[in-house]
Amino acid sequence: MRYISTRGQAPVLSFEDTMLTGLARDGGLYVPESIPTLSPDQIAAMAGQSYEEVAYTVMRPFVGDTFTDAQFRDLIAAAYAGFGHAARAPLVQLAPNHFLLELFHGPTLAFKDFAMQLIGQMFQAALARSGNRVTIVGATSGDTGSAAIEAFRGLAAVDVFILYPHGRVSEVQRRQMTTPTESNVHAIAVDGDFDDCQALVKEMFNDFAFRDAVRLAGVNSINWGRVLAQVVYYFTSAVSLGAPHRPVSFTVPTGNFGDVFAGFIAKRMGLPIAQLIVATNSNDILHRTLETGAYIKDSVTPTISPSMDIQVSSNFERALFYAYGQDGAAVASQMADLTRGGFTVSQGAIDALRDTYASGRVSEQETSDTIGTYLAQHGELLCPHTAVGAHVAGQHLGTVPMVTLATAHPAKFLAAVERATGIHPPLPPRMADLYDRTERITRSARDLGAIQNIIRDRITS
Ligand SMILES: *Cc1c(COP(=O)(O)O)cnc(C)c1O
C-alpha cells in the first residue's frame, strides 16, 4: 500500500513513512493510493467479534509490510488493553432507531485515545526497529494533546511538545496535559486560539531545516494513522446494527473533520452508510460550506464544546481531494486561495460532497438544552460535543438507524455539564486524584522562533 499527497507534488510513501511524517512536503495530506474494499461476507463475519479482531481486519490492508500480521495484532492488543470497557466502543440505545456510540472509555476520556494509543504503539515499534528518534509536535484544542501525552509519555525514542491555546481548554484537559511527570512530554500554553496553534505547527513542518534538524513528526488528525484507527468503530457499530444487510447513518460532532472523514473511508471500503452528518457548534465553517459551496474563514468563537472551536478544518482537504476526483492540482489551487481567506468549491465537487455529507449547526443554548433534555428523557448525561451531535441527529431520525458518536466523557467538560444539569459528573476512579497532581506548564507568545527555541533546548538529542 502506497500513499500519495492530496496536492500531488510530494514523494509517494509507504505506510511507515506516511505515519512518521504527518504532513506532506507539498503542504498536502497523505491518502492511500487506492482504498481497499471488504466484501459483504467479510463485513458480515465481524458480527460478534471482539473490537480488536475487527480492528485487525479493517486496518490490515492499509499497513502493507510495515508490520507482520502477528506484530500488528500485538500492537492492536496493547493499544486497547487500557480501556475501561470490554467492548472498547459500546453502543447504547437512546430511543427507537437512535444509538450512542460511546468513544470515551480510553485513558483520557475522549475518542482521540482510539487513534493515539495505537499510534503510540506503532511509533514505538517502528522507531525501535530503525534506531531513530523523533520529536512530535502537535496543536490541540484539548483532547488531542492529552491523548498524545498519555500515549507517548515515557517512550524512549520520542520527545513530545503540545501547543494548546492558553485559557481555552477545560481544567481536566489541561491537567491531563500538565501533570504527567515524564521528562519527554511538554505542554506549551500559547497566547492565541487553536487555529494559531495549528498554524504554528504547520509553519514548523514547512521550515524544512528545523523539520529535519529535530526529526519532526506529527500526530495531529492530519496523520493518516489517526484517520485509519477511527475507521474501525464505524464497522463495529454498524455491524451490531445489522450491516452489511442494513444501512446505518452516523452523526459526528466535527472540528478538524478527521472523525467524520474516517466514516467516509469506511463507506468507500464497502460499509453501507446512508448518511454521514457533520454536526458543528457556532464555529460552522463546514456547515456553511456544505450549504453555500464557499469555504470562507471567519474568526473562532469560544464555545462550551471547545474541541470543535476551529475555522480551518484540516482534514476537509482530504474530503475535497475525493470530491475533485483525486485531482491534486485542483486541491492545491483551492488551498492557495485559502491562504487569501477562502475559496469556492466547483459545482461538481460540491455535488459530490453533498452526496456524502449532510450537516447541521447548533447554538450554545441548544447545546445546553440538549444536555438537559437527554438527561431528563433518556437518562444519559452527554458531554457538550456529544450534545451538538445528538441535537443534529434528532433532525435526521427516520427508518435508518442513526448512530451519534459520543466523543467525550461528560466529566471532561464538567463546568458546562454542571451548568446545564446541576449534576457534577465524577471522574472515573483511575483518575480521581487528577486535581491533586502538580502541574508543569510552559507559557509562550504566539511566536514561531520562541517555540522552536523551546523545542531545540529540551529535546533529548
Ligand atoms: C477532537 C474532538 C472532536 C472533533 O473531532 P474532529 O476529528 O477534529 O472533527 C469532537 N469532540 C471531541 C470531544 C473531540 O475531542
Coordinates of N, CA and C in Angstrom, one line a residue, residues 34-248:
S34 N -5.1 3.8 -3.3 CA -6.4 3.3 -3.6 C -7.0 2.8 -2.3
I35 N -8.3 2.8 -2.2 CA -8.9 2.4 -0.9 C -9.4 0.9 -1.1
P36 N -8.8 0.0 -0.2 CA -9.2 -1.4 -0.3 C -10.7 -1.6 0.1
T37 N -11.3 -2.6 -0.4 CA -12.7 -2.8 0.0 C -12.8 -4.2 0.7
L38 N -13.9 -4.3 1.5 CA -14.2 -5.5 2.2 C -15.5 -6.0 1.6
S39 N -15.7 -7.3 1.3 CA -16.9 -7.9 0.7 C -18.0 -7.9 1.8
P40 N -19.2 -8.0 1.4 CA -20.3 -8.1 2.3 C -20.1 -9.3 3.3
D41 N -19.6 -10.4 2.7 CA -19.3 -11.6 3.6 C -18.3 -11.3 4.7
Q42 N -17.2 -10.6 4.3 CA -16.2 -10.2 5.2 C -16.8 -9.3 6.3
I43 N -17.6 -8.4 5.9 CA -18.3 -7.5 6.9 C -19.2 -8.3 7.8
A44 N -20.0 -9.2 7.2 CA -21.0 -10.0 8.0 C -20.2 -10.8 9.0
A45 N -19.0 -11.3 8.7 CA -18.3 -12.1 9.6 C -17.8 -11.4 10.9
M46 N -17.9 -10.1 10.8 CA -17.5 -9.3 12.0 C -18.5 -9.4 13.2
A47 N -19.7 -9.8 12.9 CA -20.7 -9.8 13.9 C -20.2 -10.7 15.1
G48 N -20.3 -10.2 16.3 CA -19.9 -10.9 17.4 C -18.4 -11.0 17.7
Q49 N -17.6 -10.4 16.8 CA -16.1 -10.5 17.0 C -15.7 -9.4 18.0
S50 N -14.5 -9.5 18.6 CA -14.0 -8.5 19.5 C -13.6 -7.3 18.7
Y51 N -13.5 -6.1 19.4 CA -13.1 -4.9 18.8 C -11.8 -5.1 18.1
E52 N -10.9 -5.8 18.8 CA -9.5 -6.0 18.3 C -9.5 -6.8 17.0
E53 N -10.4 -7.8 16.9 CA -10.4 -8.6 15.7 C -10.9 -7.8 14.5
V54 N -11.9 -7.0 14.7 CA -12.5 -6.1 13.7 C -11.4 -5.1 13.3
A55 N -10.7 -4.6 14.3 CA -9.6 -3.6 14.0 C -8.6 -4.2 13.1
Y56 N -8.2 -5.4 13.3 CA -7.2 -6.1 12.5 C -7.7 -6.2 11.1
T57 N -8.9 -6.7 10.9 CA -9.5 -6.9 9.5 C -9.6 -5.6 8.8
V58 N -10.0 -4.5 9.4 CA -10.2 -3.3 8.8 C -8.9 -2.6 8.4
M59 N -8.0 -2.6 9.3 CA -6.7 -1.8 9.1 C -5.6 -2.6 8.4
R60 N -5.6 -3.9 8.4 CA -4.5 -4.7 7.9 C -4.1 -4.3 6.5
P61 N -5.1 -4.2 5.5 CA -4.7 -3.9 4.1 C -4.0 -2.5 4.0
F62 N -4.2 -1.6 4.9 CA -3.6 -0.3 4.8 C -2.1 -0.2 5.2
V63 N -1.7 -1.3 6.0 CA -0.5 -1.2 6.7 C 0.7 -1.7 5.9
G64 N 0.4 -2.5 4.8 CA 1.4 -3.1 4.0 C 2.4 -3.9 4.7
D65 N 3.7 -3.8 4.4 CA 4.7 -4.6 5.0 C 5.4 -3.9 6.2
T66 N 4.8 -2.8 6.7 CA 5.4 -2.1 7.8 C 5.4 -3.0 9.0
F67 N 4.4 -3.8 9.2 CA 4.4 -4.8 10.4 C 4.0 -6.1 9.8
T68 N 4.4 -7.2 10.5 CA 3.9 -8.5 10.1 C 2.5 -8.7 10.7
D69 N 1.8 -9.7 10.2 CA 0.5 -9.9 10.8 C 0.5 -10.1 12.3
A70 N 1.4 -10.9 12.8 CA 1.5 -11.1 14.2 C 1.8 -9.9 15.0
Q71 N 2.8 -9.1 14.5 CA 3.2 -7.8 15.1 C 2.0 -6.9 15.2
F72 N 1.3 -6.8 14.1 CA 0.2 -5.8 14.0 C -0.9 -6.2 15.0
R73 N -1.2 -7.5 15.1 CA -2.2 -8.0 16.1 C -1.7 -7.6 17.5
D74 N -0.4 -7.8 17.8 CA 0.1 -7.4 19.2 C -0.1 -5.9 19.5
L75 N 0.2 -5.1 18.4 CA 0.1 -3.7 18.6 C -1.3 -3.3 18.9
I76 N -2.2 -3.8 18.2 CA -3.7 -3.5 18.4 C -4.1 -4.0 19.9
A77 N -3.6 -5.2 20.3 CA -4.0 -5.7 21.6 C -3.5 -4.7 22.7
A78 N -2.2 -4.3 22.5 CA -1.6 -3.4 23.5 C -2.3 -2.0 23.5
A79 N -2.7 -1.6 22.4 CA -3.3 -0.2 22.3 C -4.6 -0.1 23.1
Y80 N -5.4 -1.2 23.0 CA -6.7 -1.1 23.6 C -6.9 -1.8 25.0
A81 N -5.7 -2.4 25.5 CA -5.8 -3.1 26.8 C -6.1 -2.2 27.9
G82 N -5.8 -0.9 27.8 CA -6.0 0.0 29.0 C -7.4 0.7 28.9
F83 N -8.3 0.3 28.0 CA -9.6 0.9 28.0 C -10.5 0.4 29.1
G84 N -11.4 1.2 29.6 CA -12.2 0.9 30.7 C -13.5 0.2 30.4
H85 N -13.6 -0.4 29.2 CA -14.8 -1.1 28.8 C -14.5 -2.3 27.9
A86 N -15.0 -3.4 28.2 CA -14.6 -4.6 27.4 C -14.9 -4.5 26.0
A87 N -16.0 -3.8 25.6 CA -16.4 -3.6 24.2 C -15.5 -2.5 23.5
R88 N -14.8 -1.8 24.3 CA -14.0 -0.6 23.8 C -14.9 0.5 23.4
A89 N -15.8 0.2 22.4 CA -16.7 1.3 21.9 C -18.1 0.8 22.0
P90 N -18.7 0.7 23.2 CA -20.1 0.2 23.4 C -21.1 1.1 22.8
L91 N -22.2 0.4 22.3 CA -23.3 1.2 21.7 C -24.5 1.1 22.7
V92 N -25.1 2.3 22.9 CA -26.2 2.4 23.9 C -27.4 2.9 23.1
Q93 N -28.5 2.3 23.4 CA -29.7 2.8 22.7 C -30.3 4.0 23.4
L94 N -30.6 5.1 22.7 CA -31.2 6.3 23.3 C -32.7 6.3 23.1
A95 N -33.2 5.9 21.9 CA -34.6 6.0 21.5 C -34.7 5.0 20.3
P96 N -35.9 4.8 19.9 CA -36.1 3.9 18.7 C -35.2 4.5 17.5
N97 N -34.4 3.6 17.0 CA -33.5 4.0 15.9 C -32.5 5.1 16.2
H98 N -32.2 5.4 17.4 CA -31.2 6.3 17.7 C -30.2 5.7 18.8
F99 N -29.0 5.7 18.5 CA -28.0 5.0 19.3 C -26.8 5.9 19.6
L100 N -26.2 5.7 20.7 CA -25.0 6.5 21.1 C -23.8 5.6 21.1
L101 N -22.8 5.9 20.3 CA -21.5 5.1 20.3 C -20.6 5.8 21.3
E102 N -20.3 5.1 22.4 CA -19.5 5.7 23.5 C -18.0 5.5 23.2
L103 N -17.4 6.6 22.8 CA -16.0 6.5 22.4 C -15.1 7.1 23.5
F104 N -15.6 7.1 24.8 CA -14.8 7.8 25.8 C -14.3 6.9 26.9
H105 N -14.1 5.6 26.6 CA -13.6 4.7 27.7 C -12.1 4.5 27.7
G106 N -11.4 5.3 26.9 CA -9.9 5.3 26.9 C -9.3 6.1 28.0
P107 N -8.0 6.1 28.1 CA -7.3 6.7 29.3 C -7.6 8.2 29.4
T108 N -7.8 8.9 28.4 CA -8.1 10.4 28.6 C -9.5 10.8 28.3
L109 N -10.4 9.8 28.3 CA -11.9 10.0 28.2 C -12.4 10.7 27.0
A110 N -11.7 10.7 25.9 CA -12.2 11.2 24.6 C -11.8 10.2 23.5
F111 N -12.5 10.4 22.4 CA -12.3 9.4 21.3 C -10.9 9.4 20.7
K112 N -10.2 10.5 20.9 CA -8.8 10.6 20.4 C -7.9 9.4 20.9
D113 N -8.3 8.8 22.0 CA -7.5 7.7 22.5 C -7.5 6.5 21.6
F114 N -8.6 6.3 20.8 CA -8.6 5.2 19.9 C -7.5 5.2 18.9
A115 N -7.2 6.4 18.4 CA -6.1 6.5 17.4 C -4.8 6.7 18.1
M116 N -4.8 7.6 19.1 CA -3.5 7.9 19.7 C -2.8 6.7 20.4
Q117 N -3.6 5.9 21.1 CA -3.0 4.7 21.7 C -2.4 3.8 20.7
L118 N -3.0 3.6 19.6 CA -2.5 2.8 18.5 C -1.2 3.4 17.9
I119 N -1.3 4.7 17.6 CA -0.2 5.4 17.0 C 1.0 5.3 17.9
G120 N 0.8 5.4 19.2 CA 1.9 5.3 20.2 C 2.6 4.0 20.1
Q121 N 1.8 2.9 20.0 CA 2.4 1.6 19.8 C 3.1 1.4 18.5
M122 N 2.5 2.0 17.4 CA 3.1 1.8 16.1 C 4.4 2.6 16.0
F123 N 4.4 3.8 16.6 CA 5.7 4.6 16.6 C 6.8 3.9 17.3
Q124 N 6.4 3.4 18.5 CA 7.4 2.7 19.3 C 8.0 1.5 18.6
A125 N 7.2 0.7 18.0 CA 7.7 -0.4 17.3 C 8.6 -0.1 16.1
A126 N 8.1 0.9 15.3 CA 8.9 1.3 14.1 C 10.2 2.0 14.5
L127 N 10.2 2.8 15.5 CA 11.4 3.5 15.9 C 12.4 2.6 16.6
A128 N 11.9 1.6 17.3 CA 12.8 0.6 18.0 C 13.5 -0.2 16.9
R129 N 12.9 -0.4 15.8 CA 13.5 -1.2 14.7 C 14.5 -0.4 14.0
S130 N 14.2 0.9 13.7 CA 15.2 1.7 12.9 C 16.3 2.3 13.8
G131 N 16.1 2.4 15.1 CA 17.0 3.1 16.0 C 16.9 4.6 15.9
N132 N 15.9 5.2 15.2 CA 15.8 6.6 15.1 C 15.0 7.2 16.3
R133 N 15.1 8.5 16.4 CA 14.2 9.2 17.4 C 13.5 10.3 16.6
V134 N 12.3 10.7 17.2 CA 11.6 11.8 16.6 C 11.1 12.8 17.6
T135 N 10.8 14.0 17.2 CA 10.2 15.0 18.0 C 8.8 15.2 17.5
I136 N 7.8 14.9 18.3 CA 6.4 15.1 18.0 C 6.0 16.4 18.4
V137 N 5.4 17.2 17.5 CA 4.9 18.5 17.8 C 3.4 18.5 17.4
G138 N 2.5 18.9 18.3 CA 1.1 18.8 17.9 C 0.4 20.1 18.5
A139 N -0.7 20.4 17.8 CA -1.6 21.5 18.3 C -2.8 20.9 18.8
T140 N -3.4 21.4 19.8 CA -4.6 20.8 20.4 C -5.6 21.9 20.9
S141 N -6.9 21.5 20.7 CA -7.9 22.3 21.4 C -8.2 21.6 22.7
G142 N -7.5 20.6 23.1 CA -7.6 20.0 24.4 C -7.5 18.5 24.4
D143 N -8.2 17.8 23.5 CA -8.3 16.3 23.7 C -7.2 15.6 22.9
T144 N -6.7 16.2 21.8 CA -5.6 15.5 21.1 C -4.4 15.6 21.9
G145 N -4.1 16.7 22.6 CA -2.9 16.9 23.4 C -2.9 15.9 24.5
S146 N -4.0 15.8 25.3 CA -4.0 14.9 26.4 C -3.8 13.5 25.9
A147 N -4.5 13.1 24.8 CA -4.4 11.8 24.3 C -2.9 11.5 23.9
A148 N -2.3 12.5 23.2 CA -0.9 12.3 22.7 C 0.1 12.1 23.9
I149 N -0.1 13.0 24.9 CA 0.8 13.0 26.0 C 0.7 11.6 26.8
E150 N -0.6 11.2 26.9 CA -0.8 9.9 27.5 C -0.2 8.7 26.7
A151 N -0.3 8.8 25.4 CA 0.2 7.7 24.6 C 1.7 7.6 24.5
F152 N 2.4 8.8 24.6 CA 3.8 8.8 24.3 C 4.7 9.0 25.5
R153 N 4.0 9.3 26.7 CA 4.9 9.6 27.9 C 5.8 8.4 28.2
G154 N 7.0 8.8 28.5 CA 8.0 7.8 28.9 C 8.6 6.9 27.8
L155 N 8.1 7.1 26.5 CA 8.7 6.3 25.4 C 10.1 6.9 25.1
A156 N 11.1 6.0 25.0 CA 12.5 6.4 24.9 C 12.8 7.1 23.6
A157 N 12.2 6.8 22.5 CA 12.6 7.4 21.2 C 11.9 8.6 20.8
V158 N 11.1 9.2 21.7 CA 10.2 10.3 21.3 C 10.2 11.4 22.4
D159 N 10.3 12.7 21.8 CA 10.0 13.8 22.7 C 8.7 14.4 22.1
V160 N 7.8 14.8 23.0 CA 6.5 15.3 22.6 C 6.3 16.8 23.1
F161 N 5.9 17.7 22.2 CA 5.6 19.1 22.5 C 4.2 19.3 22.1
I162 N 3.3 19.7 23.0 CA 1.9 20.0 22.6 C 1.6 21.5 22.9
L163 N 1.1 22.1 21.8 CA 0.8 23.5 21.9 C -0.8 23.6 22.1
Y164 N -1.2 24.3 23.2 CA -2.6 24.5 23.4 C -2.9 25.9 23.6
P165 N -4.1 26.4 23.3 CA -4.5 27.8 23.5 C -4.7 28.1 25.0
H166 N -3.9 29.0 25.5 CA -3.9 29.4 26.9 C -5.3 29.8 27.3
G167 N -5.8 29.2 28.4 CA -7.1 29.7 28.9 C -8.3 29.1 28.2
R168 N -8.1 28.3 27.1 CA -9.3 27.9 26.3 C -9.5 26.4 26.3
V169 N -8.8 25.7 27.2 CA -9.1 24.3 27.4 C -9.8 24.0 28.7
S170 N -10.4 22.9 28.9 CA -11.1 22.7 30.2 C -10.0 22.3 31.2
E171 N -10.4 22.4 32.5 CA -9.4 22.1 33.5 C -9.0 20.7 33.5
V172 N -9.9 19.8 33.2 CA -9.5 18.3 33.1 C -8.5 18.1 32.0
Q173 N -8.8 18.8 30.8 CA -7.9 18.6 29.7 C -6.5 19.2 30.0
R174 N -6.5 20.4 30.6 CA -5.2 21.0 30.9 C -4.4 20.1 31.9
R175 N -5.1 19.6 32.9 CA -4.4 18.8 33.9 C -3.9 17.5 33.3
Q176 N -4.7 16.9 32.4 CA -4.2 15.7 31.8 C -2.9 16.0 31.0
M177 N -2.7 17.2 30.5 CA -1.5 17.5 29.7 C -0.4 18.0 30.6
T178 N -0.7 18.6 31.7 CA 0.4 19.3 32.5 C 0.8 18.5 33.7
T179 N 0.1 17.4 34.1 CA 0.5 16.6 35.3 C 1.4 15.4 35.1
P180 N 1.5 14.8 33.8 CA 2.4 13.7 33.7 C 3.8 14.1 34.0
T181 N 4.6 13.3 34.7 CA 5.9 13.7 35.3 C 7.0 13.3 34.3
E182 N 6.8 12.5 33.3 CA 7.9 12.0 32.4 C 8.5 13.2 31.7
S183 N 9.9 13.2 31.6 CA 10.6 14.3 31.1 C 10.5 14.5 29.6
N184 N 9.9 13.5 28.9 CA 9.9 13.6 27.4 C 8.6 14.3 26.9
V185 N 7.7 14.7 27.9 CA 6.5 15.4 27.4 C 6.4 16.8 27.9
H186 N 6.0 17.7 27.1 CA 6.0 19.1 27.4 C 4.7 19.8 26.9
A187 N 4.0 20.4 27.8 CA 2.8 21.1 27.4 C 3.1 22.6 27.3
I188 N 2.8 23.3 26.1 CA 3.1 24.7 25.9 C 1.8 25.5 25.8
A189 N 1.6 26.4 26.7 CA 0.3 27.2 26.6 C 0.7 28.4 25.8
V190 N 0.0 28.5 24.6 CA 0.3 29.6 23.7 C -0.8 30.7 23.8
D191 N -0.3 32.0 23.8 CA -1.2 33.1 23.8 C -1.9 33.2 22.4
G192 N -3.0 32.6 22.3 CA -3.7 32.6 21.0 C -4.8 31.6 21.0
D193 N -5.4 31.3 19.9 CA -6.5 30.3 19.8 C -6.0 29.0 19.1
F194 N -6.9 28.0 19.0 CA -6.5 26.8 18.4 C -5.9 26.9 17.0
D195 N -6.6 27.8 16.2 CA -6.1 27.9 14.8 C -4.6 28.5 14.8
D196 N -4.3 29.4 15.8 CA -3.0 29.9 15.9 C -2.0 28.8 16.2
C197 N -2.4 27.9 17.1 CA -1.5 26.7 17.5 C -1.3 25.8 16.3
Q198 N -2.4 25.6 15.5 CA -2.3 24.7 14.4 C -1.4 25.4 13.3
A199 N -1.6 26.7 13.1 CA -0.8 27.4 12.1 C 0.7 27.3 12.5
L200 N 1.0 27.4 13.8 CA 2.4 27.4 14.2 C 3.0 26.0 13.9
V201 N 2.2 25.0 14.1 CA 2.7 23.6 13.9 C 3.0 23.4 12.4
K202 N 2.0 23.9 11.6 CA 2.2 23.8 10.1 C 3.5 24.6 9.7
E203 N 3.7 25.8 10.3 CA 4.9 26.5 9.9 C 6.2 25.8 10.3
M204 N 6.1 25.1 11.4 CA 7.3 24.3 11.8 C 7.6 23.2 10.7
F205 N 6.5 22.5 10.3 CA 6.6 21.5 9.3 C 7.1 22.1 7.9
N206 N 6.8 23.3 7.6 CA 7.2 23.9 6.4 C 8.6 24.5 6.5
D207 N 9.2 24.6 7.7 CA 10.6 25.1 7.9 C 11.4 23.8 7.8
F208 N 11.8 23.5 6.6 CA 12.5 22.1 6.4 C 13.8 22.0 7.1
A209 N 14.5 23.1 7.3 CA 15.8 23.0 8.1 C 15.5 22.5 9.5
F210 N 14.5 23.2 10.1 CA 14.1 22.8 11.5 C 13.5 21.4 11.5
R211 N 12.6 21.2 10.5 CA 12.0 19.9 10.5 C 13.0 18.7 10.5
D212 N 14.0 18.9 9.6 CA 15.0 17.8 9.5 C 15.9 17.8 10.8
A213 N 16.3 19.0 11.3 CA 17.2 19.0 12.4 C 16.6 18.3 13.7
V214 N 15.4 18.5 13.9 CA 14.8 17.9 15.1 C 14.0 16.6 14.8
R215 N 14.0 16.2 13.5 CA 13.3 15.0 13.1 C 11.8 15.1 13.5
L216 N 11.2 16.1 13.0 CA 9.8 16.4 13.4 C 8.8 15.4 12.9
A217 N 7.9 15.0 13.7 CA 6.8 14.1 13.4 C 5.5 14.7 13.9
G218 N 4.4 14.4 13.2 CA 3.1 15.0 13.6 C 2.1 13.9 13.9
V219 N 1.4 14.2 15.0 CA 0.3 13.2 15.3 C -1.1 13.9 15.4
N220 N -1.1 15.1 14.8 CA -2.5 15.7 14.6 C -3.3 14.9 13.7
S221 N -4.6 15.2 13.6 CA -5.5 14.4 12.9 C -5.2 14.4 11.4
I222 N -4.2 15.2 11.0 CA -3.7 15.1 9.6 C -2.9 13.8 9.4
N223 N -2.5 13.2 10.5 CA -1.7 12.0 10.4 C -2.6 10.8 9.9
W224 N -2.3 10.2 8.8 CA -3.1 9.2 8.2 C -3.4 8.0 9.2
G225 N -2.4 7.7 10.1 CA -2.6 6.7 11.1 C -3.8 7.0 12.0
R226 N -4.0 8.3 12.3 CA -5.1 8.7 13.2 C -6.4 8.4 12.5
V227 N -6.6 8.8 11.2 CA -7.8 8.6 10.5 C -8.1 7.1 10.4
L228 N -7.1 6.3 10.1 CA -7.2 4.9 9.9 C -7.8 4.2 11.1
A229 N -7.2 4.5 12.3 CA -7.7 3.9 13.5 C -9.2 4.2 13.8
Q230 N -9.6 5.3 13.3 CA -11.0 5.7 13.6 C -12.0 5.1 12.7
V231 N -11.5 4.4 11.6 CA -12.4 3.8 10.7 C -13.1 2.6 11.4
V232 N -12.4 2.0 12.3 CA -12.8 0.7 12.9 C -14.1 0.8 13.6
Y233 N -14.4 1.8 14.4 CA -15.6 1.8 15.2 C -16.9 2.1 14.3
Y234 N -16.7 2.6 13.1 CA -17.8 2.7 12.2 C -18.3 1.2 11.9
F235 N -17.3 0.4 11.7 CA -17.6 -1.0 11.3 C -18.2 -1.8 12.5
T236 N -17.6 -1.7 13.7 CA -18.1 -2.4 14.9 C -19.6 -2.0 15.2
S237 N -19.8 -0.7 15.1 CA -21.2 -0.2 15.5 C -22.2 -0.6 14.4
A238 N -21.8 -0.4 13.1 CA -22.8 -0.6 12.0 C -23.1 -2.1 12.0
V239 N -22.1 -3.0 12.2 CA -22.4 -4.4 12.1 C -23.3 -4.8 13.3
S240 N -23.1 -4.2 14.4 CA -24.0 -4.6 15.5 C -25.4 -4.1 15.3
L241 N -25.6 -3.2 14.3 CA -27.0 -2.8 14.0 C -27.5 -3.4 12.7
G242 N -26.8 -4.4 12.2 CA -27.3 -5.1 11.0 C -26.6 -5.0 9.7
A243 N -25.5 -4.1 9.7 CA -24.7 -4.1 8.4 C -24.0 -5.4 8.3
P244 N -23.8 -5.9 7.0 CA -24.0 -5.2 5.8 C -25.4 -5.4 5.2
H245 N -26.3 -6.0 5.9 CA -27.6 -6.3 5.4 C -28.5 -5.0 5.5
R246 N -28.1 -4.1 6.3 CA -29.0 -2.9 6.6 C -28.1 -1.7 6.7
P247 N -28.5 -0.6 6.0 CA -27.7 0.6 6.1 C -27.8 1.3 7.5
V248 N -26.8 2.1 7.8 CA -26.8 2.8 9.1 C -26.3 4.2 8.8

